[in-house]
PDB file of C-alpha atoms in Angstrom:
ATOM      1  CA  UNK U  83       1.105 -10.175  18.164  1.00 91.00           C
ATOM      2  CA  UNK U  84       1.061  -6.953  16.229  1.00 93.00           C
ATOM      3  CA  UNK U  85       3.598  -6.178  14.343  1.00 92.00           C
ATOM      4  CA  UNK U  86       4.650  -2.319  13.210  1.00 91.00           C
ATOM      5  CA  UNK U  87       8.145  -3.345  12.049  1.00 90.00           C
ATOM      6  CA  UNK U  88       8.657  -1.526   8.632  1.00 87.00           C
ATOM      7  CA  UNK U  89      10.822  -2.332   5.821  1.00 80.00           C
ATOM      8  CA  UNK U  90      13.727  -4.168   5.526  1.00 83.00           C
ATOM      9  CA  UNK U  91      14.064  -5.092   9.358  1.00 88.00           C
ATOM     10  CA  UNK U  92      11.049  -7.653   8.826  1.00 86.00           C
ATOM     11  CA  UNK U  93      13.707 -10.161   7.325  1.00 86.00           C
ATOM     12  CA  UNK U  94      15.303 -10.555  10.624  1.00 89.00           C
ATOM     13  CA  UNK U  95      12.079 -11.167  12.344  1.00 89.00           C
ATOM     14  CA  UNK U  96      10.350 -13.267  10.046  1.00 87.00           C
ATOM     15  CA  UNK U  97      13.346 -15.409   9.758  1.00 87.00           C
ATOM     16  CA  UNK U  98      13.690 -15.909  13.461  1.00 89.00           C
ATOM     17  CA  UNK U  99       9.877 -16.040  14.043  1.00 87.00           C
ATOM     18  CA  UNK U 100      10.552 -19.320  11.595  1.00 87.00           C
ATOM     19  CA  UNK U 101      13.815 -20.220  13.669  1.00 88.00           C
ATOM     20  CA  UNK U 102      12.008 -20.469  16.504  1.00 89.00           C
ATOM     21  CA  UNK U 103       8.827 -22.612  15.300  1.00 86.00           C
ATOM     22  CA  UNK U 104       6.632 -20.181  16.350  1.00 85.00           C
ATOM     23  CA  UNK U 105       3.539 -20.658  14.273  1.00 89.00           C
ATOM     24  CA  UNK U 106       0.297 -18.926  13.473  1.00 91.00           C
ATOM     25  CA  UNK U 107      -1.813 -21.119  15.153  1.00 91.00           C
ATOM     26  CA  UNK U 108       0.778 -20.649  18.534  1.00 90.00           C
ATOM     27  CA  UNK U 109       1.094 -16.885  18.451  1.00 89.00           C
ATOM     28  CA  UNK U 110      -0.597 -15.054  15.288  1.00 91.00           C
ATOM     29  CA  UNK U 111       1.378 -12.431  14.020  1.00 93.00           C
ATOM     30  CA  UNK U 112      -0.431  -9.199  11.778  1.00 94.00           C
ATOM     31  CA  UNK U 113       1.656  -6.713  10.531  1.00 93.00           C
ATOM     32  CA  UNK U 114       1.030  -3.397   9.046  1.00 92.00           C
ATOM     33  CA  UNK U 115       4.070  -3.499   6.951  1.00 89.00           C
ATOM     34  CA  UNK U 116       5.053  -6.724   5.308  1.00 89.00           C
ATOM     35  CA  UNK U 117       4.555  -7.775   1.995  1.00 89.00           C
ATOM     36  CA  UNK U 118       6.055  -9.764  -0.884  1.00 92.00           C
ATOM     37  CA  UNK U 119       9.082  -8.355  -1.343  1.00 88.00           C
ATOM     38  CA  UNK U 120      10.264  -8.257   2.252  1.00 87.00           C
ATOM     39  CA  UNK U 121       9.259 -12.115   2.645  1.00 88.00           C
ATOM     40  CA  UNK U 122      10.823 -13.112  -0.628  1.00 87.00           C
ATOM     41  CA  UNK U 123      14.111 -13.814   0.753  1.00 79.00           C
ATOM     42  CA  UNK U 124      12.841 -15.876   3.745  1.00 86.00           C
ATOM     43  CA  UNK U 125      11.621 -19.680   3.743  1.00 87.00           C
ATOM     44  CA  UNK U 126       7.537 -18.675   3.865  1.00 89.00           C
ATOM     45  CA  UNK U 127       6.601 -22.291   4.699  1.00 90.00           C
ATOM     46  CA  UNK U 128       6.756 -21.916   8.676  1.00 89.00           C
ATOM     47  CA  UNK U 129       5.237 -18.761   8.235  1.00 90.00           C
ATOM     48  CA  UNK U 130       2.001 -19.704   6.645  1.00 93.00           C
ATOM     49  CA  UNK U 131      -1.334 -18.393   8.352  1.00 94.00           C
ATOM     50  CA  UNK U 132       0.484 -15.131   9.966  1.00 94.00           C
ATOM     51  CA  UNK U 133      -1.207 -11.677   8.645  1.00 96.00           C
ATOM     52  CA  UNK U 134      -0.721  -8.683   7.029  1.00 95.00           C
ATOM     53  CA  UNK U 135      -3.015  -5.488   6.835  1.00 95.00           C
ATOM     54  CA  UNK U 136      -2.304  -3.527   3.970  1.00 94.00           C
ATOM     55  CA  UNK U 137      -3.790  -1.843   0.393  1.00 95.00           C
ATOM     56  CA  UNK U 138      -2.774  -4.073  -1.964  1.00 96.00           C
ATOM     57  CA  UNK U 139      -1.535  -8.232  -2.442  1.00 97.00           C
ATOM     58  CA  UNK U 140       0.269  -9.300  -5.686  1.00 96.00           C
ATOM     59  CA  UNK U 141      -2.178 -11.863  -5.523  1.00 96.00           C
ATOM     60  CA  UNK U 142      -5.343  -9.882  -5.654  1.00 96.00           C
ATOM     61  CA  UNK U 143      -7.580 -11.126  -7.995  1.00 95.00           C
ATOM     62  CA  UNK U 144      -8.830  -8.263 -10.686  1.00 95.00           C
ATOM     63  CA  UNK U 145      -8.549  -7.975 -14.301  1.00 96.00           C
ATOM     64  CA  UNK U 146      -6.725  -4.435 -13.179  1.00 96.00           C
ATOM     65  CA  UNK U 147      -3.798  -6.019 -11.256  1.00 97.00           C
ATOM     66  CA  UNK U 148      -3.589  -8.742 -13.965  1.00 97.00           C
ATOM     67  CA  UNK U 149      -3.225  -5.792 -16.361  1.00 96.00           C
ATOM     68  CA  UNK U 150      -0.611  -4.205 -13.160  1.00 96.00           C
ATOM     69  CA  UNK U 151       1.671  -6.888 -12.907  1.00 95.00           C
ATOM     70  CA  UNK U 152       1.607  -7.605 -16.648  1.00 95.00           C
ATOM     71  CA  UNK U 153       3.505  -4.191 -17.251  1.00 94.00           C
ATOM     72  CA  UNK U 154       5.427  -4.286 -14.288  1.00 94.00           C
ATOM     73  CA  UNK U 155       6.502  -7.836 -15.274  1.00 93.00           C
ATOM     74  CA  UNK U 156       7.266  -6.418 -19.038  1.00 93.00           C
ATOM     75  CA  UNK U 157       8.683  -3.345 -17.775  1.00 93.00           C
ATOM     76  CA  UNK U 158      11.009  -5.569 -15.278  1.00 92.00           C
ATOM     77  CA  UNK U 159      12.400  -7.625 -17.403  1.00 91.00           C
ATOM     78  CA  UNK U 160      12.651  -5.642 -20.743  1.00 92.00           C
ATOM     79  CA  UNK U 161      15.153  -3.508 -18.166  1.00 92.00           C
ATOM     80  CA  UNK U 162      16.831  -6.259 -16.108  1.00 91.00           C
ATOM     81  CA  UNK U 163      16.494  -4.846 -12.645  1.00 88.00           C
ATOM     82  CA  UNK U 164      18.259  -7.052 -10.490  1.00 81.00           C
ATOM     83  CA  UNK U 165      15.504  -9.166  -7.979  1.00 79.00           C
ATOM     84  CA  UNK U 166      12.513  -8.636 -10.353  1.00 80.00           C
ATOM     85  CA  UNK U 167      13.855  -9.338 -14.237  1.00 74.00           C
ATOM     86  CA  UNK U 168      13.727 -13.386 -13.319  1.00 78.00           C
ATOM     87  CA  UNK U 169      10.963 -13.002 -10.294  1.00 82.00           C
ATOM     88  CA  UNK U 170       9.184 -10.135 -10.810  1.00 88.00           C
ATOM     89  CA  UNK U 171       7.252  -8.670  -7.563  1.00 93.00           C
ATOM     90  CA  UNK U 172       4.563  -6.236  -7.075  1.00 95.00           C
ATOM     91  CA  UNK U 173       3.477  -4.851  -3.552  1.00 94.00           C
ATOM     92  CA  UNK U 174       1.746  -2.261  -1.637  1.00 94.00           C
ATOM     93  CA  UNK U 175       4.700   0.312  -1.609  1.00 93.00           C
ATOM     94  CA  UNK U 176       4.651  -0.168  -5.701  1.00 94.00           C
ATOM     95  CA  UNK U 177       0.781   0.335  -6.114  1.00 96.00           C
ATOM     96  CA  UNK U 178       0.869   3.153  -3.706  1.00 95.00           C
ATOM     97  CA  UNK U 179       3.614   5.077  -5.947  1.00 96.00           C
ATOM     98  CA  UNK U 180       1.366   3.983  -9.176  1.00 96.00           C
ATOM     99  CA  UNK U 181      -1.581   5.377  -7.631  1.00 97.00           C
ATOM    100  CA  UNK U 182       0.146   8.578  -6.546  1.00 96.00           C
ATOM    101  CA  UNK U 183       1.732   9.281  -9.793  1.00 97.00           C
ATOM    102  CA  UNK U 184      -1.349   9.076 -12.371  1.00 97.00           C
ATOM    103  CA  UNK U 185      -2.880  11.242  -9.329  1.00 97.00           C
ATOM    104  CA  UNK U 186       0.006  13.639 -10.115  1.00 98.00           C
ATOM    105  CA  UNK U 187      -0.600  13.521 -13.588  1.00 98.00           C
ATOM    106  CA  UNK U 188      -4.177  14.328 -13.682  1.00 98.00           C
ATOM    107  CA  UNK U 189      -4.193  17.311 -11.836  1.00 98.00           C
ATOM    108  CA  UNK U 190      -1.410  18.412 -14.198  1.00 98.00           C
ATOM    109  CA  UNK U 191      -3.775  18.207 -16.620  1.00 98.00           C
ATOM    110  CA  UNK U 192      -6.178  19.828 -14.653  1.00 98.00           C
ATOM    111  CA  UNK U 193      -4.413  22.807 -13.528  1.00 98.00           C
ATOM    112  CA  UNK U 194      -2.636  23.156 -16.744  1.00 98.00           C
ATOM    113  CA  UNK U 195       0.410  23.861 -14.971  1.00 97.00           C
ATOM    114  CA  UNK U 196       3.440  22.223 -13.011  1.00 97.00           C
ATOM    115  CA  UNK U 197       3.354  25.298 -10.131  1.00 97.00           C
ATOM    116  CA  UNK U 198       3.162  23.448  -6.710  1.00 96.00           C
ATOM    117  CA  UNK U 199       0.375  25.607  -5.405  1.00 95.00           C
ATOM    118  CA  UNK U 200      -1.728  25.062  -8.426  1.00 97.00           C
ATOM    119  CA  UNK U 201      -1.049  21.349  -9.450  1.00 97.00           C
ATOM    120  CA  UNK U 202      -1.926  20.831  -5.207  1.00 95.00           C
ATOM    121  CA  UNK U 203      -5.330  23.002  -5.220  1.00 95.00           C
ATOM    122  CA  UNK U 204      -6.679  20.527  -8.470  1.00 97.00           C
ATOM    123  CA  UNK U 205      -5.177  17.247  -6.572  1.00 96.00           C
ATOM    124  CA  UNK U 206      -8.058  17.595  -4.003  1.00 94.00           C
ATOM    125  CA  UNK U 207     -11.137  15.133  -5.361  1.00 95.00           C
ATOM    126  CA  UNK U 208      -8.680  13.421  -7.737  1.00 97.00           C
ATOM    127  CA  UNK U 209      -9.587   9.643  -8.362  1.00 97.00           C
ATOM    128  CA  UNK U 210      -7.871   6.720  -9.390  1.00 97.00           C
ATOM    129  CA  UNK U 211      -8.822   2.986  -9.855  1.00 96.00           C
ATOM    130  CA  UNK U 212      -6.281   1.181  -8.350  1.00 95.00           C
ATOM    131  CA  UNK U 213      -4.900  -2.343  -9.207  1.00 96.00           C
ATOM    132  CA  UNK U 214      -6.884  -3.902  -6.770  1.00 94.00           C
ATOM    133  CA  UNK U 215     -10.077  -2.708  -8.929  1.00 93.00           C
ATOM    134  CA  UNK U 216     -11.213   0.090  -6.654  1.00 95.00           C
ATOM    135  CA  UNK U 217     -11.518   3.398  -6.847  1.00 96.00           C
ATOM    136  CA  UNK U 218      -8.990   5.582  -4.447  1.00 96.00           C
ATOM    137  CA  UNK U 219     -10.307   9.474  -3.949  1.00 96.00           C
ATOM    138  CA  UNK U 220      -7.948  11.843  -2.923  1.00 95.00           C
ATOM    139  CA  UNK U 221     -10.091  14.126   0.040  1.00 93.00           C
ATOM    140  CA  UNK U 222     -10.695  17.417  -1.393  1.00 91.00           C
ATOM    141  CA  UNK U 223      -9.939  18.517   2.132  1.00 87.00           C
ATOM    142  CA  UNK U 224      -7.082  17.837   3.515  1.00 87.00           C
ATOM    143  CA  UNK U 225      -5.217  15.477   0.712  1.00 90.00           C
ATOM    144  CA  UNK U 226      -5.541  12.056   2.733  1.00 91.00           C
ATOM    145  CA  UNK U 227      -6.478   9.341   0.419  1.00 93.00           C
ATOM    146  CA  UNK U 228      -9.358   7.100   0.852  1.00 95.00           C
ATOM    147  CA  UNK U 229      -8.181   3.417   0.053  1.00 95.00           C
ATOM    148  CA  UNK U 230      -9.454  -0.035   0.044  1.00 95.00           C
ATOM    149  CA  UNK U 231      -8.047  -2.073   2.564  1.00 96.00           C
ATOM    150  CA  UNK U 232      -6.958  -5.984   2.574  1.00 97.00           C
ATOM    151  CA  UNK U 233      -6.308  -8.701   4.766  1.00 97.00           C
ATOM    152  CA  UNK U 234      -3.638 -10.967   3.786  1.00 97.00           C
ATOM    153  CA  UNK U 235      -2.488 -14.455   5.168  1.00 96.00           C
ATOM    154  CA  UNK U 236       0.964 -15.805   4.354  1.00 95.00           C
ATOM    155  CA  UNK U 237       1.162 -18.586   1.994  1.00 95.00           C
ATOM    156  CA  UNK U 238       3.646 -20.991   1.732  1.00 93.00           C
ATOM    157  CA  UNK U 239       5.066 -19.567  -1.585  1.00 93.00           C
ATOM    158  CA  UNK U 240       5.929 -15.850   0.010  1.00 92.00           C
ATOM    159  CA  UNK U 241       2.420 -14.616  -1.641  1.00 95.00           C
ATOM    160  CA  UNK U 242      -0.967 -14.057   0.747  1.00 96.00           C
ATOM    161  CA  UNK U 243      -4.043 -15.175   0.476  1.00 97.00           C
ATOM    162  CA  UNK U 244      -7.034 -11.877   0.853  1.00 97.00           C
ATOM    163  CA  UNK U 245      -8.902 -13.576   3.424  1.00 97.00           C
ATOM    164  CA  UNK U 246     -10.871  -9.990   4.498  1.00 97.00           C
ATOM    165  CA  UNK U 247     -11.442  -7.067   2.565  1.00 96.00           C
ATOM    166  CA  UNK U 248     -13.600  -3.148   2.626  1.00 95.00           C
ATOM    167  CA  UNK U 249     -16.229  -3.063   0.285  1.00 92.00           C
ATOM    168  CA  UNK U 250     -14.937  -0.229  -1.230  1.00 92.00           C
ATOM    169  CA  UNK U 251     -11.784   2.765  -0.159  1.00 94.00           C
ATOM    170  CA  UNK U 252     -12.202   3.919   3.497  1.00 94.00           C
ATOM    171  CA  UNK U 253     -12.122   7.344   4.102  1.00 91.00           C
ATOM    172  CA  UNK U 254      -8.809   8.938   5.504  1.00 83.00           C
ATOM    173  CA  UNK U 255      -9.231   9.988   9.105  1.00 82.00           C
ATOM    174  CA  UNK U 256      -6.385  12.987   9.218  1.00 80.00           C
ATOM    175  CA  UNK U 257      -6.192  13.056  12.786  1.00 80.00           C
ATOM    176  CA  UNK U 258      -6.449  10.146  15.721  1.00 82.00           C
ATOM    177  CA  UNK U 259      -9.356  10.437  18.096  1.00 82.00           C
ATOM    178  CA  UNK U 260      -7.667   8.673  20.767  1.00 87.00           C
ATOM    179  CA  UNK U 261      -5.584  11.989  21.087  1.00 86.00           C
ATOM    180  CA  UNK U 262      -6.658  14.382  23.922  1.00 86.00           C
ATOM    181  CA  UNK U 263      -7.026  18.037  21.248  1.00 83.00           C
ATOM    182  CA  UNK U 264      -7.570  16.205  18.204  1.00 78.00           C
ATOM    183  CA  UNK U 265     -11.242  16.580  18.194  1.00 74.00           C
ATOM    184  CA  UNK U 266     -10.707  20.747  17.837  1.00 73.00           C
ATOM    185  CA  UNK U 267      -8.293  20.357  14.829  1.00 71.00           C
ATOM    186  CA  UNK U 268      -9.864  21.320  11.277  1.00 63.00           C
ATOM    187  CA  UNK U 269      -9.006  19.466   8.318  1.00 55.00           C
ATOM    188  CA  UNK U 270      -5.689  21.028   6.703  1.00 53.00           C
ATOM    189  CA  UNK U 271      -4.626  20.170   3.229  1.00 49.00           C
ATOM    190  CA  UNK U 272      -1.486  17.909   3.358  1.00 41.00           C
ATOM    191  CA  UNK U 273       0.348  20.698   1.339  1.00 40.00           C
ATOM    192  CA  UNK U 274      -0.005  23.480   1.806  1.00 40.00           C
ATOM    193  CA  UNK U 275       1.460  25.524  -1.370  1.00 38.00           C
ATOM    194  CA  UNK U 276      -1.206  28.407  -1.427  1.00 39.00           C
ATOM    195  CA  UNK U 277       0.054  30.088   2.593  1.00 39.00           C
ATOM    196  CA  UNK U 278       3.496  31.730   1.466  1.00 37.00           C
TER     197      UNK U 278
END
């Protein structure tokens, strides 16, 4: 089964996907959407061997996301913010806003200047070793970032073991080819700051 549920609304289904005995080796599930936090308040034990498809894993093993989760962990607790100062999490959502911001910041730097149209001309070509260990490239194009991509298997403890990984980021594809007209479209920055 594939599984686009986002968010939130994966409790539900995981839970009952456990209700109902279903297993992995009865009816696989991979999901494009389902990570740590949204399994840490279900019982992950009938749900081990069931998949996930995604950027990052807590449990990916680089001195990078050691150095990730260290902070986060630090930053977590030294705050108290509730679900994380006793358990602290990391997940795809978290190393996606990471990534994003020090992208942010560097083309700050780079265009000397917080103007929108300026700070998103410099963001094009922008890199940014991620947690995992791998370097993410924003496209110069069209503002898509290239990313490494991981498969994850549920583990009995609500953590996944990467049983499949890219050798390195995969380049964006900005529009679907499976769409009748998308094969005339030209790649269009994601912002677009400079038309007025």
């Amino acid at each position: 089964m594939v599984s686009t549920i986002n968010g939130d609304s994966n409790v539900p289904f995981y839970k009952e996907l456990g209700n109902q005995g279903l297993k992995a080796t009865d009816v696989p599930v991979v999901a494009f959407s389902v990570g740590e936090e949204e399994l840490r308040g279900v019982d992950t034990k009938p749900l081990v061997g069931h998949l996930a498809a995604w950027n990052y894993f807590m449990s990916i093993k680089a001195p990078a996301n050691d150095a990730f989760i260290k902070k986060w962990t630090a930053y977590a607790k030294a705050k108290g913010i509730a679900g994380h100062k006793d358990k602290p999490l990391t997940n795809d959502p978290m190393e996606a806003t990471y990534i994003g911001i020090h992208m942010w910041k560097q083309a700050v730097e780079k265009a000397k200047s917080f103007d929108v149209a300026k700070v998103s001309a410099a963001m094009g070509g922008q890199t940014f070793t991620a947690p995992s260990g791998i370097t993410s490239t924003m496209d110069a194009k069209n503002h898509h970032l290239h990313k490494a991509v991981f498969i994850g298997e549920v583990k009995a403890d609500g953590q996944f073991n990467v049983v499949w990984k890219t050798k390195g980021p995969v380049k964006a594809q900005p529009w679907s080819p499976y769409i009748p007209g998308n094969d005339k479209k030209k790649d269009e920055p994601a912002l677009m700051a400079e038309k007025k």
